[in-house]
Amino acid sequence: MVCDGCRPDESARKDVVKPAVKHIVKQSKTPAAESAPETASFERTPKAMLLGAVLVLLGGVLWGINATVSKLLMADYHADPLWIACVRELAAGALFLACAGVRTPKLLAGAVRDRRSYPMLLLAALTCVLFVQVSYLSAIDWTNSGTATVLQTLNLLFVLAYVCIRGRRWPGLRESIGVALAFAGTVLIATGGDLSTLKLPLVGLLWGLADAACTAALSILPAKLIARWGNLAVNGIMFVISGLVLTPFVRPWASAPQLDWFGVLLMVFTVVGGTFGAYWLFLAGVMRIGSMRGTMLGTSEPIAATISAVLWAGAVFTPTDFVGFVMIIVMVFLVR
């Protein structure tokens, strides 16, 4: 998807493509930002922006459904959060590497040979994959999928803070309103307007905040790596590293839950759709539209979590839910 069709030439290697965040930082009024050359990974044409938005939205939808699926696995099959994280990281990593080996073998080989990328690959694997997976599953386990998505939405604030610090500027009015609407809309959808549902166990709250911080890093840290070596290769390496780190602690072969045919289907979805598909789509979209827009459009996740809860748990929409939908849609038009 991202840079999958071509190998960077030598001039590109000397001047590594800047991550999507730099496009936003460039809007700063400081002299340094005004003089910085713009080297976006993709030309920001309307078509590319639309494609990126669609990819991010689809990734968020898959993540939202995956939250409900994960809750079912933990509640109905007593699957441990660490076991789910370990298994789906290894399996999804294998899928990414297999696709990279077929579609972009030169990029995959280049990423493996480039030892200078190892420290960043390790950091991204631990922060953007392992910590995101473990913290999110633990937040769901201690609270519920709706509350976990609300806490995860706080990643918007982390990303905005990063962008403003790098650009040495204060948030613009549109950004501030957009962030406020995205957060408020997500809270309304996930709680139905009853804020008492946010009275969380301390452990659940801490896991949720950790997940928000790591999810923000997902929009930032892997950008250079993906721009250089492609979505498939980078994701495959990160997921395999993360899964291998968990393996000696989890011992997935010895702690597997008893799954019937439906439980197996849930695990297949959480690997193929909720992990492999979601990460691929989200990161491919972020490279096209930038980290701030990508993270905001990623608020499609709680919407999908709400819809899947309705379909599987018999929940009903309320007027408050529709207000939340409108807030998020308005946010998309504000932050453009």
PDB file of C-alpha atoms in Angstrom, residues 35-328:
ATOM      1  CA  SER A  35      11.964  27.673   5.318  1.00  0.00           C
ATOM      2  CA  ALA A  36      11.751  23.905   5.749  1.00  0.00           C
ATOM      3  CA  PRO A  37      11.348  22.044   2.463  1.00  0.00           C
ATOM      4  CA  GLU A  38       8.196  20.033   2.101  1.00  0.00           C
ATOM      5  CA  THR A  39       8.947  16.395   1.307  1.00  0.00           C
ATOM      6  CA  ALA A  40       5.662  14.618   1.869  1.00  0.00           C
ATOM      7  CA  SER A  41       5.519  10.908   1.162  1.00  0.00           C
ATOM      8  CA  PHE A  42       2.531  11.410  -1.137  1.00  0.00           C
ATOM      9  CA  GLU A  43       1.401  14.377  -3.184  1.00  0.00           C
ATOM     10  CA  ARG A  44      -1.483  15.874  -1.241  1.00  0.00           C
ATOM     11  CA  THR A  45      -3.961  15.814  -4.129  1.00  0.00           C
ATOM     12  CA  PRO A  46      -7.710  15.668  -3.398  1.00  0.00           C
ATOM     13  CA  LYS A  47      -7.773  12.106  -4.718  1.00  0.00           C
ATOM     14  CA  ALA A  48      -4.916  11.016  -2.448  1.00  0.00           C
ATOM     15  CA  MET A  49      -6.496  12.751   0.536  1.00  0.00           C
ATOM     16  CA  LEU A  50      -9.837  11.053  -0.122  1.00  0.00           C
ATOM     17  CA  LEU A  51      -8.183   7.653  -0.465  1.00  0.00           C
ATOM     18  CA  GLY A  52      -6.233   8.205   2.745  1.00  0.00           C
ATOM     19  CA  ALA A  53      -9.378   9.201   4.618  1.00  0.00           C
ATOM     20  CA  VAL A  54     -11.208   6.088   3.409  1.00  0.00           C
ATOM     21  CA  LEU A  55      -8.305   3.839   4.444  1.00  0.00           C
ATOM     22  CA  VAL A  56      -8.140   5.355   7.928  1.00  0.00           C
ATOM     23  CA  LEU A  57     -11.909   5.103   8.372  1.00  0.00           C
ATOM     24  CA  LEU A  58     -11.910   1.436   7.359  1.00  0.00           C
ATOM     25  CA  GLY A  59      -9.025   0.726   9.716  1.00  0.00           C
ATOM     26  CA  GLY A  60     -10.919   2.380  12.553  1.00  0.00           C
ATOM     27  CA  VAL A  61     -14.061   0.377  11.769  1.00  0.00           C
ATOM     28  CA  LEU A  62     -12.131  -2.893  11.907  1.00  0.00           C
ATOM     29  CA  TRP A  63     -10.544  -1.870  15.201  1.00  0.00           C
ATOM     30  CA  GLY A  64     -13.961  -1.031  16.630  1.00  0.00           C
ATOM     31  CA  ILE A  65     -15.405  -4.408  15.690  1.00  0.00           C
ATOM     32  CA  ASN A  66     -12.246  -6.028  16.989  1.00  0.00           C
ATOM     33  CA  ALA A  67     -12.854  -4.484  20.419  1.00  0.00           C
ATOM     34  CA  THR A  68     -16.193  -6.274  20.689  1.00  0.00           C
ATOM     35  CA  VAL A  69     -14.689  -9.513  19.374  1.00  0.00           C
ATOM     36  CA  SER A  70     -11.875  -9.316  21.930  1.00  0.00           C
ATOM     37  CA  LYS A  71     -14.362  -8.742  24.730  1.00  0.00           C
ATOM     38  CA  LEU A  72     -16.310 -11.829  23.632  1.00  0.00           C
ATOM     39  CA  LEU A  73     -13.134 -13.913  23.667  1.00  0.00           C
ATOM     40  CA  MET A  74     -12.231 -12.721  27.157  1.00  0.00           C
ATOM     41  CA  ALA A  75     -15.752 -12.909  28.604  1.00  0.00           C
ATOM     42  CA  ASP A  76     -17.123 -16.070  26.962  1.00  0.00           C
ATOM     43  CA  TYR A  77     -13.938 -18.098  26.452  1.00  0.00           C
ATOM     44  CA  HIS A  78     -11.842 -16.740  29.344  1.00  0.00           C
ATOM     45  CA  ALA A  79      -8.966 -15.895  27.015  1.00  0.00           C
ATOM     46  CA  ASP A  80      -6.175 -13.972  28.731  1.00  0.00           C
ATOM     47  CA  PRO A  81      -5.463 -10.528  27.201  1.00  0.00           C
ATOM     48  CA  LEU A  82      -1.753 -11.297  26.913  1.00  0.00           C
ATOM     49  CA  TRP A  83      -2.503 -14.586  25.129  1.00  0.00           C
ATOM     50  CA  ILE A  84      -4.723 -12.813  22.595  1.00  0.00           C
ATOM     51  CA  ALA A  85      -2.083 -10.126  22.047  1.00  0.00           C
ATOM     52  CA  CYS A  86       0.753 -12.627  21.594  1.00  0.00           C
ATOM     53  CA  VAL A  87      -1.110 -14.928  19.204  1.00  0.00           C
ATOM     54  CA  ARG A  88      -2.508 -12.234  16.971  1.00  0.00           C
ATOM     55  CA  GLU A  89       0.786 -10.334  16.827  1.00  0.00           C
ATOM     56  CA  LEU A  90       2.693 -13.415  15.671  1.00  0.00           C
ATOM     57  CA  ALA A  91      -0.031 -14.472  13.235  1.00  0.00           C
ATOM     58  CA  ALA A  92      -0.602 -10.987  11.830  1.00  0.00           C
ATOM     59  CA  GLY A  93       3.154 -10.447  11.601  1.00  0.00           C
ATOM     60  CA  ALA A  94       3.487 -13.631   9.560  1.00  0.00           C
ATOM     61  CA  LEU A  95       0.730 -12.390   7.227  1.00  0.00           C
ATOM     62  CA  PHE A  96       2.468  -9.047   6.767  1.00  0.00           C
ATOM     63  CA  LEU A  97       5.822 -10.689   6.044  1.00  0.00           C
ATOM     64  CA  ALA A  98       4.266 -13.178   3.618  1.00  0.00           C
ATOM     65  CA  CYS A  99       2.580 -10.355   1.693  1.00  0.00           C
ATOM     66  CA  ALA A 100       5.780  -8.314   1.747  1.00  0.00           C
ATOM     67  CA  GLY A 101       7.746 -11.291   0.444  1.00  0.00           C
ATOM     68  CA  VAL A 102       5.372 -11.605  -2.510  1.00  0.00           C
ATOM     69  CA  ARG A 103       4.595  -7.965  -3.312  1.00  0.00           C
ATOM     70  CA  THR A 104       7.689  -6.050  -2.174  1.00  0.00           C
ATOM     71  CA  PRO A 105      10.557  -8.524  -1.662  1.00  0.00           C
ATOM     72  CA  LYS A 106      13.248  -5.903  -2.315  1.00  0.00           C
ATOM     73  CA  LEU A 107      11.802  -3.547   0.270  1.00  0.00           C
ATOM     74  CA  LEU A 108      11.582  -6.362   2.817  1.00  0.00           C
ATOM     75  CA  ALA A 109      15.178  -7.407   2.161  1.00  0.00           C
ATOM     76  CA  GLY A 110      16.313  -3.799   2.383  1.00  0.00           C
ATOM     77  CA  ALA A 111      14.584  -3.308   5.725  1.00  0.00           C
ATOM     78  CA  VAL A 112      16.192  -6.451   7.134  1.00  0.00           C
ATOM     79  CA  ARG A 113      19.666  -5.441   5.920  1.00  0.00           C
ATOM     80  CA  ASP A 114      19.436  -1.835   7.101  1.00  0.00           C
ATOM     81  CA  ARG A 115      20.883  -2.167  10.594  1.00  0.00           C
ATOM     82  CA  ARG A 116      20.585   1.563  11.183  1.00  0.00           C
ATOM     83  CA  SER A 117      16.809   1.086  11.234  1.00  0.00           C
ATOM     84  CA  TYR A 118      16.938  -1.595  13.943  1.00  0.00           C
ATOM     85  CA  PRO A 119      16.687   0.770  16.955  1.00  0.00           C
ATOM     86  CA  MET A 120      13.651   2.567  15.520  1.00  0.00           C
ATOM     87  CA  LEU A 121      12.055  -0.732  14.474  1.00  0.00           C
ATOM     88  CA  LEU A 122      12.467  -2.050  18.001  1.00  0.00           C
ATOM     89  CA  LEU A 123      11.107   1.147  19.552  1.00  0.00           C
ATOM     90  CA  ALA A 124       8.123   1.181  17.185  1.00  0.00           C
ATOM     91  CA  ALA A 125       7.465  -2.529  17.775  1.00  0.00           C
ATOM     92  CA  LEU A 126       7.388  -2.120  21.537  1.00  0.00           C
ATOM     93  CA  THR A 127       5.506   1.179  21.629  1.00  0.00           C
ATOM     94  CA  CYS A 128       3.148   0.984  18.649  1.00  0.00           C
ATOM     95  CA  VAL A 129       2.360  -2.727  18.669  1.00  0.00           C
ATOM     96  CA  LEU A 130       3.119  -4.455  21.967  1.00  0.00           C
ATOM     97  CA  PHE A 131       2.081  -1.644  24.318  1.00  0.00           C
ATOM     98  CA  VAL A 132      -0.946  -0.690  22.189  1.00  0.00           C
ATOM     99  CA  GLN A 133      -2.180  -4.282  22.050  1.00  0.00           C
ATOM    100  CA  VAL A 134      -1.573  -5.110  25.701  1.00  0.00           C
ATOM    101  CA  SER A 135      -2.851  -1.815  27.117  1.00  0.00           C
ATOM    102  CA  TYR A 136      -5.987  -1.775  24.964  1.00  0.00           C
ATOM    103  CA  LEU A 137      -6.915  -5.385  25.716  1.00  0.00           C
ATOM    104  CA  SER A 138      -6.250  -4.830  29.407  1.00  0.00           C
ATOM    105  CA  ALA A 139      -8.410  -1.682  29.386  1.00  0.00           C
ATOM    106  CA  ILE A 140     -11.234  -3.655  27.755  1.00  0.00           C
ATOM    107  CA  ASP A 141     -10.792  -6.482  30.253  1.00  0.00           C
ATOM    108  CA  TRP A 142     -10.898  -4.169  33.283  1.00  0.00           C
ATOM    109  CA  THR A 143     -13.712  -1.950  31.956  1.00  0.00           C
ATOM    110  CA  ASN A 144     -15.609  -2.573  28.709  1.00  0.00           C
ATOM    111  CA  SER A 145     -15.081  -2.017  25.005  1.00  0.00           C
ATOM    112  CA  GLY A 146     -17.021   1.280  24.943  1.00  0.00           C
ATOM    113  CA  THR A 147     -15.134   2.833  27.831  1.00  0.00           C
ATOM    114  CA  ALA A 148     -11.814   1.632  26.437  1.00  0.00           C
ATOM    115  CA  THR A 149     -12.494   3.382  23.134  1.00  0.00           C
ATOM    116  CA  VAL A 150     -13.338   6.613  24.972  1.00  0.00           C
ATOM    117  CA  LEU A 151     -10.030   6.537  26.822  1.00  0.00           C
ATOM    118  CA  GLN A 152      -8.180   5.682  23.635  1.00  0.00           C
ATOM    119  CA  THR A 153      -9.628   8.783  21.970  1.00  0.00           C
ATOM    120  CA  LEU A 154      -7.467  10.863  24.316  1.00  0.00           C
ATOM    121  CA  ASN A 155      -4.639  10.032  21.898  1.00  0.00           C
ATOM    122  CA  LEU A 156      -5.887  13.051  19.922  1.00  0.00           C
ATOM    123  CA  LEU A 157      -4.573  15.294  22.656  1.00  0.00           C
ATOM    124  CA  PHE A 158      -1.172  13.580  22.667  1.00  0.00           C
ATOM    125  CA  VAL A 159      -0.811  13.927  18.886  1.00  0.00           C
ATOM    126  CA  LEU A 160      -1.889  17.572  18.895  1.00  0.00           C
ATOM    127  CA  ALA A 161       0.566  18.318  21.693  1.00  0.00           C
ATOM    128  CA  TYR A 162       3.374  16.665  19.703  1.00  0.00           C
ATOM    129  CA  VAL A 163       2.536  18.570  16.524  1.00  0.00           C
ATOM    130  CA  CYS A 164       2.349  21.903  18.343  1.00  0.00           C
ATOM    131  CA  ILE A 165       5.610  21.335  20.218  1.00  0.00           C
ATOM    132  CA  ARG A 166       7.431  20.374  17.011  1.00  0.00           C
ATOM    133  CA  GLY A 167       5.937  23.359  15.207  1.00  0.00           C
ATOM    134  CA  ARG A 168       6.478  25.710  18.161  1.00  0.00           C
ATOM    135  CA  ARG A 169       2.941  26.971  18.000  1.00  0.00           C
ATOM    136  CA  TRP A 170      -0.340  26.958  19.881  1.00  0.00           C
ATOM    137  CA  PRO A 171      -3.282  24.925  18.575  1.00  0.00           C
ATOM    138  CA  GLY A 172      -5.363  26.793  16.037  1.00  0.00           C
ATOM    139  CA  LEU A 173      -9.001  27.527  16.673  1.00  0.00           C
ATOM    140  CA  ARG A 174     -10.185  24.945  14.152  1.00  0.00           C
ATOM    141  CA  GLU A 175      -7.889  22.275  15.617  1.00  0.00           C
ATOM    142  CA  SER A 176      -9.036  23.012  19.138  1.00  0.00           C
ATOM    143  CA  ILE A 177     -12.698  22.851  18.177  1.00  0.00           C
ATOM    144  CA  GLY A 178     -12.113  19.692  16.140  1.00  0.00           C
ATOM    145  CA  VAL A 179     -10.371  17.918  18.999  1.00  0.00           C
ATOM    146  CA  ALA A 180     -13.071  18.992  21.440  1.00  0.00           C
ATOM    147  CA  LEU A 181     -15.843  17.786  19.126  1.00  0.00           C
ATOM    148  CA  ALA A 182     -14.104  14.469  18.444  1.00  0.00           C
ATOM    149  CA  PHE A 183     -13.619  13.765  22.120  1.00  0.00           C
ATOM    150  CA  ALA A 184     -17.094  14.922  23.152  1.00  0.00           C
ATOM    151  CA  GLY A 185     -18.764  12.996  20.338  1.00  0.00           C
ATOM    152  CA  THR A 186     -16.903   9.823  21.211  1.00  0.00           C
ATOM    153  CA  VAL A 187     -17.832  10.156  24.873  1.00  0.00           C
ATOM    154  CA  LEU A 188     -21.499  10.595  23.977  1.00  0.00           C
ATOM    155  CA  ILE A 189     -21.532   7.585  21.669  1.00  0.00           C
ATOM    156  CA  ALA A 190     -19.694   5.261  24.034  1.00  0.00           C
ATOM    157  CA  THR A 191     -21.555   6.294  27.198  1.00  0.00           C
ATOM    158  CA  GLY A 192     -24.956   7.390  25.903  1.00  0.00           C
ATOM    159  CA  GLY A 193     -24.499  10.661  27.762  1.00  0.00           C
ATOM    160  CA  ASP A 194     -24.367   8.968  31.153  1.00  0.00           C
ATOM    161  CA  LEU A 195     -20.939  10.045  32.350  1.00  0.00           C
ATOM    162  CA  SER A 196     -21.296   7.901  35.460  1.00  0.00           C
ATOM    163  CA  THR A 197     -20.199   4.976  33.302  1.00  0.00           C
ATOM    164  CA  LEU A 198     -16.720   6.511  33.305  1.00  0.00           C
ATOM    165  CA  LYS A 199     -16.234   5.729  36.976  1.00  0.00           C
ATOM    166  CA  LEU A 200     -13.471   3.264  36.365  1.00  0.00           C
ATOM    167  CA  PRO A 201     -11.262   1.006  38.410  1.00  0.00           C
ATOM    168  CA  LEU A 202      -7.909   2.728  38.832  1.00  0.00           C
ATOM    169  CA  VAL A 203      -6.134  -0.082  36.983  1.00  0.00           C
ATOM    170  CA  GLY A 204      -8.547   0.224  34.069  1.00  0.00           C
ATOM    171  CA  LEU A 205      -8.053   3.994  33.937  1.00  0.00           C
ATOM    172  CA  LEU A 206      -4.264   3.659  33.912  1.00  0.00           C
ATOM    173  CA  TRP A 207      -4.378   1.036  31.146  1.00  0.00           C
ATOM    174  CA  GLY A 208      -6.661   3.300  29.118  1.00  0.00           C
ATOM    175  CA  LEU A 209      -4.354   6.310  29.448  1.00  0.00           C
ATOM    176  CA  ALA A 210      -1.340   4.188  28.520  1.00  0.00           C
ATOM    177  CA  ASP A 211      -3.215   2.962  25.465  1.00  0.00           C
ATOM    178  CA  ALA A 212      -4.015   6.551  24.438  1.00  0.00           C
ATOM    179  CA  ALA A 213      -0.357   7.580  24.589  1.00  0.00           C
ATOM    180  CA  CYS A 214       0.833   4.545  22.630  1.00  0.00           C
ATOM    181  CA  THR A 215      -1.913   4.922  20.028  1.00  0.00           C
ATOM    182  CA  ALA A 216      -0.751   8.490  19.427  1.00  0.00           C
ATOM    183  CA  ALA A 217       2.766   7.171  18.848  1.00  0.00           C
ATOM    184  CA  LEU A 218       1.348   4.814  16.207  1.00  0.00           C
ATOM    185  CA  SER A 219       0.562   7.855  14.048  1.00  0.00           C
ATOM    186  CA  ILE A 220       4.090   9.234  14.397  1.00  0.00           C
ATOM    187  CA  LEU A 221       6.904   6.760  15.075  1.00  0.00           C
ATOM    188  CA  PRO A 222       6.666   4.356  12.090  1.00  0.00           C
ATOM    189  CA  ALA A 223       6.155   7.093   9.475  1.00  0.00           C
ATOM    190  CA  LYS A 224       9.774   7.319   8.248  1.00  0.00           C
ATOM    191  CA  LEU A 225      10.176   3.550   8.246  1.00  0.00           C
ATOM    192  CA  ILE A 226       6.982   3.016   6.255  1.00  0.00           C
ATOM    193  CA  ALA A 227       7.875   5.781   3.809  1.00  0.00           C
ATOM    194  CA  ARG A 228      11.196   4.067   3.123  1.00  0.00           C
ATOM    195  CA  TRP A 229      10.467   0.346   3.351  1.00  0.00           C
ATOM    196  CA  GLY A 230       6.727   0.077   2.871  1.00  0.00           C
ATOM    197  CA  ASN A 231       3.712  -0.726   5.003  1.00  0.00           C
ATOM    198  CA  LEU A 232       3.902  -4.507   4.658  1.00  0.00           C
ATOM    199  CA  ALA A 233       7.571  -4.973   5.545  1.00  0.00           C
ATOM    200  CA  VAL A 234       7.574  -2.571   8.487  1.00  0.00           C
ATOM    201  CA  ASN A 235       4.356  -3.907   9.991  1.00  0.00           C
ATOM    202  CA  GLY A 236       5.518  -7.501   9.590  1.00  0.00           C
ATOM    203  CA  ILE A 237       8.811  -6.871  11.345  1.00  0.00           C
ATOM    204  CA  MET A 238       7.193  -4.850  14.149  1.00  0.00           C
ATOM    205  CA  PHE A 239       4.498  -7.433  14.841  1.00  0.00           C
ATOM    206  CA  VAL A 240       6.889 -10.379  14.840  1.00  0.00           C
ATOM    207  CA  ILE A 241       9.293  -8.577  17.189  1.00  0.00           C
ATOM    208  CA  SER A 242       6.434  -7.735  19.550  1.00  0.00           C
ATOM    209  CA  GLY A 243       5.042 -11.270  19.492  1.00  0.00           C
ATOM    210  CA  LEU A 244       8.451 -12.804  20.130  1.00  0.00           C
ATOM    211  CA  VAL A 245       8.998 -10.497  23.103  1.00  0.00           C
ATOM    212  CA  LEU A 246       5.717 -11.708  24.634  1.00  0.00           C
ATOM    213  CA  THR A 247       6.196 -15.406  23.827  1.00  0.00           C
ATOM    214  CA  PRO A 248       8.460 -16.471  26.736  1.00  0.00           C
ATOM    215  CA  PHE A 249       6.157 -14.745  29.225  1.00  0.00           C
ATOM    216  CA  VAL A 250       2.840 -15.899  27.763  1.00  0.00           C
ATOM    217  CA  ARG A 251       3.791 -19.386  26.488  1.00  0.00           C
ATOM    218  CA  PRO A 252       0.739 -19.382  24.162  1.00  0.00           C
ATOM    219  CA  TRP A 253       0.953 -23.114  23.485  1.00  0.00           C
ATOM    220  CA  ALA A 254       0.420 -23.850  27.179  1.00  0.00           C
ATOM    221  CA  SER A 255      -2.189 -21.210  28.041  1.00  0.00           C
ATOM    222  CA  ALA A 256      -4.602 -21.471  25.111  1.00  0.00           C
ATOM    223  CA  PRO A 257      -8.315 -21.276  26.032  1.00  0.00           C
ATOM    224  CA  GLN A 258     -10.829 -23.903  24.959  1.00  0.00           C
ATOM    225  CA  LEU A 259     -12.365 -22.583  21.733  1.00  0.00           C
ATOM    226  CA  ASP A 260     -15.332 -24.018  19.850  1.00  0.00           C
ATOM    227  CA  TRP A 261     -15.905 -23.324  16.144  1.00  0.00           C
ATOM    228  CA  PHE A 262     -17.305 -19.859  16.852  1.00  0.00           C
ATOM    229  CA  GLY A 263     -14.378 -19.031  19.109  1.00  0.00           C
ATOM    230  CA  VAL A 264     -11.993 -20.067  16.334  1.00  0.00           C
ATOM    231  CA  LEU A 265     -13.843 -17.770  13.917  1.00  0.00           C
ATOM    232  CA  LEU A 266     -13.503 -14.914  16.395  1.00  0.00           C
ATOM    233  CA  MET A 267      -9.754 -15.519  16.640  1.00  0.00           C
ATOM    234  CA  VAL A 268      -9.426 -15.654  12.850  1.00  0.00           C
ATOM    235  CA  PHE A 269     -11.195 -12.310  12.564  1.00  0.00           C
ATOM    236  CA  THR A 270      -9.155 -10.675  15.307  1.00  0.00           C
ATOM    237  CA  VAL A 271      -5.969 -11.712  13.474  1.00  0.00           C
ATOM    238  CA  VAL A 272      -6.910 -11.152   9.828  1.00  0.00           C
ATOM    239  CA  GLY A 273      -9.385  -8.281  10.064  1.00  0.00           C
ATOM    240  CA  GLY A 274      -8.953  -6.619  13.427  1.00  0.00           C
ATOM    241  CA  THR A 275      -5.149  -6.665  13.449  1.00  0.00           C
ATOM    242  CA  PHE A 276      -3.622  -7.308   9.998  1.00  0.00           C
ATOM    243  CA  GLY A 277      -6.274  -5.389   8.089  1.00  0.00           C
ATOM    244  CA  ALA A 278      -6.745  -2.585  10.611  1.00  0.00           C
ATOM    245  CA  TYR A 279      -3.054  -1.718  11.003  1.00  0.00           C
ATOM    246  CA  TRP A 280      -2.417  -1.935   7.269  1.00  0.00           C
ATOM    247  CA  LEU A 281      -5.320   0.334   6.376  1.00  0.00           C
ATOM    248  CA  PHE A 282      -4.735   2.836   9.182  1.00  0.00           C
ATOM    249  CA  LEU A 283      -1.013   3.348   8.584  1.00  0.00           C
ATOM    250  CA  ALA A 284      -1.471   3.468   4.804  1.00  0.00           C
ATOM    251  CA  GLY A 285      -4.067   6.189   5.291  1.00  0.00           C
ATOM    252  CA  VAL A 286      -1.959   8.173   7.757  1.00  0.00           C
ATOM    253  CA  MET A 287       0.898   8.332   5.255  1.00  0.00           C
ATOM    254  CA  ARG A 288      -1.470  10.039   2.813  1.00  0.00           C
ATOM    255  CA  ILE A 289      -3.388  12.468   5.026  1.00  0.00           C
ATOM    256  CA  GLY A 290      -1.054  13.112   7.984  1.00  0.00           C
ATOM    257  CA  SER A 291      -1.045  12.046  11.618  1.00  0.00           C
ATOM    258  CA  MET A 292      -3.491  14.601  13.004  1.00  0.00           C
ATOM    259  CA  ARG A 293      -6.185  13.985  10.415  1.00  0.00           C
ATOM    260  CA  GLY A 294      -5.521  10.254  10.565  1.00  0.00           C
ATOM    261  CA  THR A 295      -5.892  10.104  14.310  1.00  0.00           C
ATOM    262  CA  MET A 296      -9.082  12.149  14.215  1.00  0.00           C
ATOM    263  CA  LEU A 297     -10.674  10.031  11.490  1.00  0.00           C
ATOM    264  CA  GLY A 298      -9.653   7.022  13.565  1.00  0.00           C
ATOM    265  CA  THR A 299     -12.519   7.989  15.856  1.00  0.00           C
ATOM    266  CA  SER A 300     -14.586   5.799  13.527  1.00  0.00           C
ATOM    267  CA  GLU A 301     -13.452   3.044  15.892  1.00  0.00           C
ATOM    268  CA  PRO A 302     -15.916   3.816  18.722  1.00  0.00           C
ATOM    269  CA  ILE A 303     -18.678   4.217  16.144  1.00  0.00           C
ATOM    270  CA  ALA A 304     -17.973   0.714  14.864  1.00  0.00           C
ATOM    271  CA  ALA A 305     -17.757  -0.558  18.435  1.00  0.00           C
ATOM    272  CA  THR A 306     -21.206   0.894  19.113  1.00  0.00           C
ATOM    273  CA  ILE A 307     -22.735  -0.626  15.975  1.00  0.00           C
ATOM    274  CA  SER A 308     -21.209  -4.048  16.636  1.00  0.00           C
ATOM    275  CA  ALA A 309     -22.500  -3.894  20.204  1.00  0.00           C
ATOM    276  CA  VAL A 310     -25.988  -3.220  18.828  1.00  0.00           C
ATOM    277  CA  LEU A 311     -25.786  -6.124  16.402  1.00  0.00           C
ATOM    278  CA  TRP A 312     -24.363  -8.615  18.894  1.00  0.00           C
ATOM    279  CA  ALA A 313     -25.539  -7.376  22.283  1.00  0.00           C
ATOM    280  CA  GLY A 314     -28.985  -5.981  21.427  1.00  0.00           C
ATOM    281  CA  ALA A 315     -28.166  -2.363  22.307  1.00  0.00           C
ATOM    282  CA  VAL A 316     -30.290   0.476  20.868  1.00  0.00           C
ATOM    283  CA  PHE A 317     -29.357   3.930  19.603  1.00  0.00           C
ATOM    284  CA  THR A 318     -30.466   6.990  21.567  1.00  0.00           C
ATOM    285  CA  PRO A 319     -30.709  10.659  20.541  1.00  0.00           C
ATOM    286  CA  THR A 320     -27.421  11.171  22.372  1.00  0.00           C
ATOM    287  CA  ASP A 321     -25.755   8.643  20.086  1.00  0.00           C
ATOM    288  CA  PHE A 322     -26.852  10.590  17.009  1.00  0.00           C
ATOM    289  CA  VAL A 323     -25.536  13.826  18.540  1.00  0.00           C
ATOM    290  CA  GLY A 324     -22.177  12.095  18.923  1.00  0.00           C
ATOM    291  CA  PHE A 325     -22.205  11.003  15.284  1.00  0.00           C
ATOM    292  CA  VAL A 326     -22.903  14.576  14.151  1.00  0.00           C
ATOM    293  CA  MET A 327     -20.079  15.951  16.327  1.00  0.00           C
ATOM    294  CA  ILE A 328     -17.538  13.611  14.762  1.00  0.00           C
TER     295      ILE A 328
END
